[in-house]
Coordinates of C-alpha atoms in Angstrom, one line a residue:
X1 CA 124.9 28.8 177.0
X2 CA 127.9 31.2 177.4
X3 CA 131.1 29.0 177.9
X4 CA 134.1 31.1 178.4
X5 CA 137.9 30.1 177.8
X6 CA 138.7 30.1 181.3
X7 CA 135.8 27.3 181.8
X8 CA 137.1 25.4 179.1
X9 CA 140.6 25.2 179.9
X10 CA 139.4 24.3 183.5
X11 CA 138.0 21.3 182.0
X12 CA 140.7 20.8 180.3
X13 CA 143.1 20.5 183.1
X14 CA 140.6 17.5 184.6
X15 CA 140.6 15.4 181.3
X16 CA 144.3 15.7 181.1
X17 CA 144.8 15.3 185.0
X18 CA 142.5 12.0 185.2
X19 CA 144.4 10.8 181.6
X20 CA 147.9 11.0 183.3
X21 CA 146.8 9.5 186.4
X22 CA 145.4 6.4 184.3
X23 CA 148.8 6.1 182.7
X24 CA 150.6 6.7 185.9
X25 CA 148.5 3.7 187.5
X26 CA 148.8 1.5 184.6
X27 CA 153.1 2.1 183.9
X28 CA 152.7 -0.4 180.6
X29 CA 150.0 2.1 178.8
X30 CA 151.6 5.3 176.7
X31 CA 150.3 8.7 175.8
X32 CA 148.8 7.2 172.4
X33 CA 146.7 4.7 175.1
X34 CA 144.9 7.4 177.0
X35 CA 144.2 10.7 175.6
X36 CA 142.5 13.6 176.5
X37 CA 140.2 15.2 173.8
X38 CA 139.8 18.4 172.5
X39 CA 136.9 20.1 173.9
X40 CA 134.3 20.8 172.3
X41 CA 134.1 17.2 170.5
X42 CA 131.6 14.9 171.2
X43 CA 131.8 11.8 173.0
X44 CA 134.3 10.9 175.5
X45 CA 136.4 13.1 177.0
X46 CA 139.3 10.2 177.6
X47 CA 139.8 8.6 174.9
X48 CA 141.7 4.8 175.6
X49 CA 143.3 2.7 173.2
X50 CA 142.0 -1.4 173.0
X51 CA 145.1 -2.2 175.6
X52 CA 144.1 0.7 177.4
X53 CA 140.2 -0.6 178.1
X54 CA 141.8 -4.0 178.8
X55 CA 143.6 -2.4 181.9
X56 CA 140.7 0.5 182.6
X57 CA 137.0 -1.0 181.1
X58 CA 135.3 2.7 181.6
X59 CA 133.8 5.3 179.5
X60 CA 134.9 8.7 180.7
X61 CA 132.9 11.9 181.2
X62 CA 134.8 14.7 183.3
X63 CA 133.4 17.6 184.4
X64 CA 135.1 20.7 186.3
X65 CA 132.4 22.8 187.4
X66 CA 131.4 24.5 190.7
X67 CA 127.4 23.7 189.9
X68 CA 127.4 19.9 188.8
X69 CA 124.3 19.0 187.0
X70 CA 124.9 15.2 188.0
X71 CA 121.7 13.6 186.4
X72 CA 122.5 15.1 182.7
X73 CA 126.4 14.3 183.2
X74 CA 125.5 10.1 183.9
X75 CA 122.8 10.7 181.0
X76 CA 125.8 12.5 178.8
X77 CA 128.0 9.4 180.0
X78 CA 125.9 6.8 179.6
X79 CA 125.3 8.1 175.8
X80 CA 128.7 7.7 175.1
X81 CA 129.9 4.6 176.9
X82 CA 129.0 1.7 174.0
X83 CA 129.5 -1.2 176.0
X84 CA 131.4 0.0 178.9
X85 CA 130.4 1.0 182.6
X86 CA 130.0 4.8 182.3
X87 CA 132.3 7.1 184.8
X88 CA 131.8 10.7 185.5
X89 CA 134.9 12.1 187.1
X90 CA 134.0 15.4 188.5
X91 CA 135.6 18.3 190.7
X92 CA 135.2 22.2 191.6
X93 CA 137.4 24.4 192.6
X94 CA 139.9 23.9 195.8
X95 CA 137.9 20.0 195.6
X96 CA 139.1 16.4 195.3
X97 CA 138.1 14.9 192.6
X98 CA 135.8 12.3 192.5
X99 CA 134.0 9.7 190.4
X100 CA 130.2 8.5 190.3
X101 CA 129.7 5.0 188.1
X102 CA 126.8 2.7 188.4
X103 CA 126.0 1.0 191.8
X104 CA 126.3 -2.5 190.4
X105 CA 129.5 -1.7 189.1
X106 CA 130.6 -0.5 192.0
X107 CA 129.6 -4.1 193.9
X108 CA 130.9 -5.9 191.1
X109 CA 134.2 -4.2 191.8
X110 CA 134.5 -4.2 195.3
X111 CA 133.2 -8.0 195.6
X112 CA 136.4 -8.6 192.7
X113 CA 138.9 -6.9 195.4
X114 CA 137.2 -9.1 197.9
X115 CA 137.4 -12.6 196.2
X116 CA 140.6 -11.9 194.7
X117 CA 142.4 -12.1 198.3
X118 CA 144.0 -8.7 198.5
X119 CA 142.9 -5.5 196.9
X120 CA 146.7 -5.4 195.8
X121 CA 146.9 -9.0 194.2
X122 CA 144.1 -8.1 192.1
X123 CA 145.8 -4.5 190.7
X124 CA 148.9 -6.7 190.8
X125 CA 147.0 -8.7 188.5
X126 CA 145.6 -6.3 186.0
X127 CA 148.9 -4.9 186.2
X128 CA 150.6 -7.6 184.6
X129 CA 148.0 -8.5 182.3
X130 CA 148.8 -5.0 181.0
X131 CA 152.3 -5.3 180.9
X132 CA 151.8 -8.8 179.0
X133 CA 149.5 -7.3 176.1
X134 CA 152.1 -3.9 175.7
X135 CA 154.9 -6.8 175.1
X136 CA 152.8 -8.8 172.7
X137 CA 151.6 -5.6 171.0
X138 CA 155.1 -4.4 170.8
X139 CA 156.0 -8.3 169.4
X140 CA 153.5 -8.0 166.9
X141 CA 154.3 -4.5 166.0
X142 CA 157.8 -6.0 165.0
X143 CA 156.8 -8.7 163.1
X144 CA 155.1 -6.1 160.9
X145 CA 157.8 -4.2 160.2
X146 CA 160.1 -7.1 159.7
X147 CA 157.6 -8.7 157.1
X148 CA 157.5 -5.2 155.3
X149 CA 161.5 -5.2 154.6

């Protein structure tokens, strides 16, 4: 099928959208963390570093589209996610955007917020666990470049 530029760069602008927004939520993650992917390549369209997936475990599929084939985008997500929950993030024009992931995931999520006390205590949580594993990557990084001098 017929996929013109201005499609293209429309899904463009939701890869790169929902890949700042990660990196906004999680301040400790960088731009080489969570990247948007060219279009056109295959697999996911967010791609997220090994500190990134501690922070965010989901395998991204985003589509920008005012006809949403939703059955063939979970079956184009699921292909790609490996071992992680797939996520289809998805939008149309003058739209929120929204996301569609498995149902147990989404229990398995919301029961988390729930046993953790507060929904904030848990993000607080994954936050720091974040922040720990960018200072120990940063540690480690320096101990390489000292032991190459």
């Amino acid at each position: 099928s017929d996929v013109c530029s201005s499609d293209l760069a429309k899904g463009r602008r939701l890869q790169q959208r929902v890949a700042s927004d990660i990196q906004m939520a999680f301040p400790c993650l960088n731009s080489d963390d969570v990247r948007s992917v060219s279009m056109g390549c295959s697999g996911e369209d967010v791609l997220l570093s090994q500190q990134a997936r501690m922070c965010f475990p989901y395998s991204i599929e985003c589509k920008n589209t005012e006809r949403l084939a939703i059955w063939s985008a979970i079956e184009q997500c699921s292909q790609n996610s490996g071992k992680y929950t797939p996520l289809v993030i998805f939008k149309k024009n003058h739209s929120d955007i929204y996301a569609v992931l498995p149902w147990k995931a989404l229990l398995d999520l919301v029961t988390q917020t729930r046993t953790a006390g507060s929904p904030s205590m848990n993000s607080r949580k994954r936050r720091r666990v974040c922040e720990l594993l960018a200072e120990a990557t940063q540690l480690m990084n320096e101990d390489d470049d000292n032991m190459s001098e």
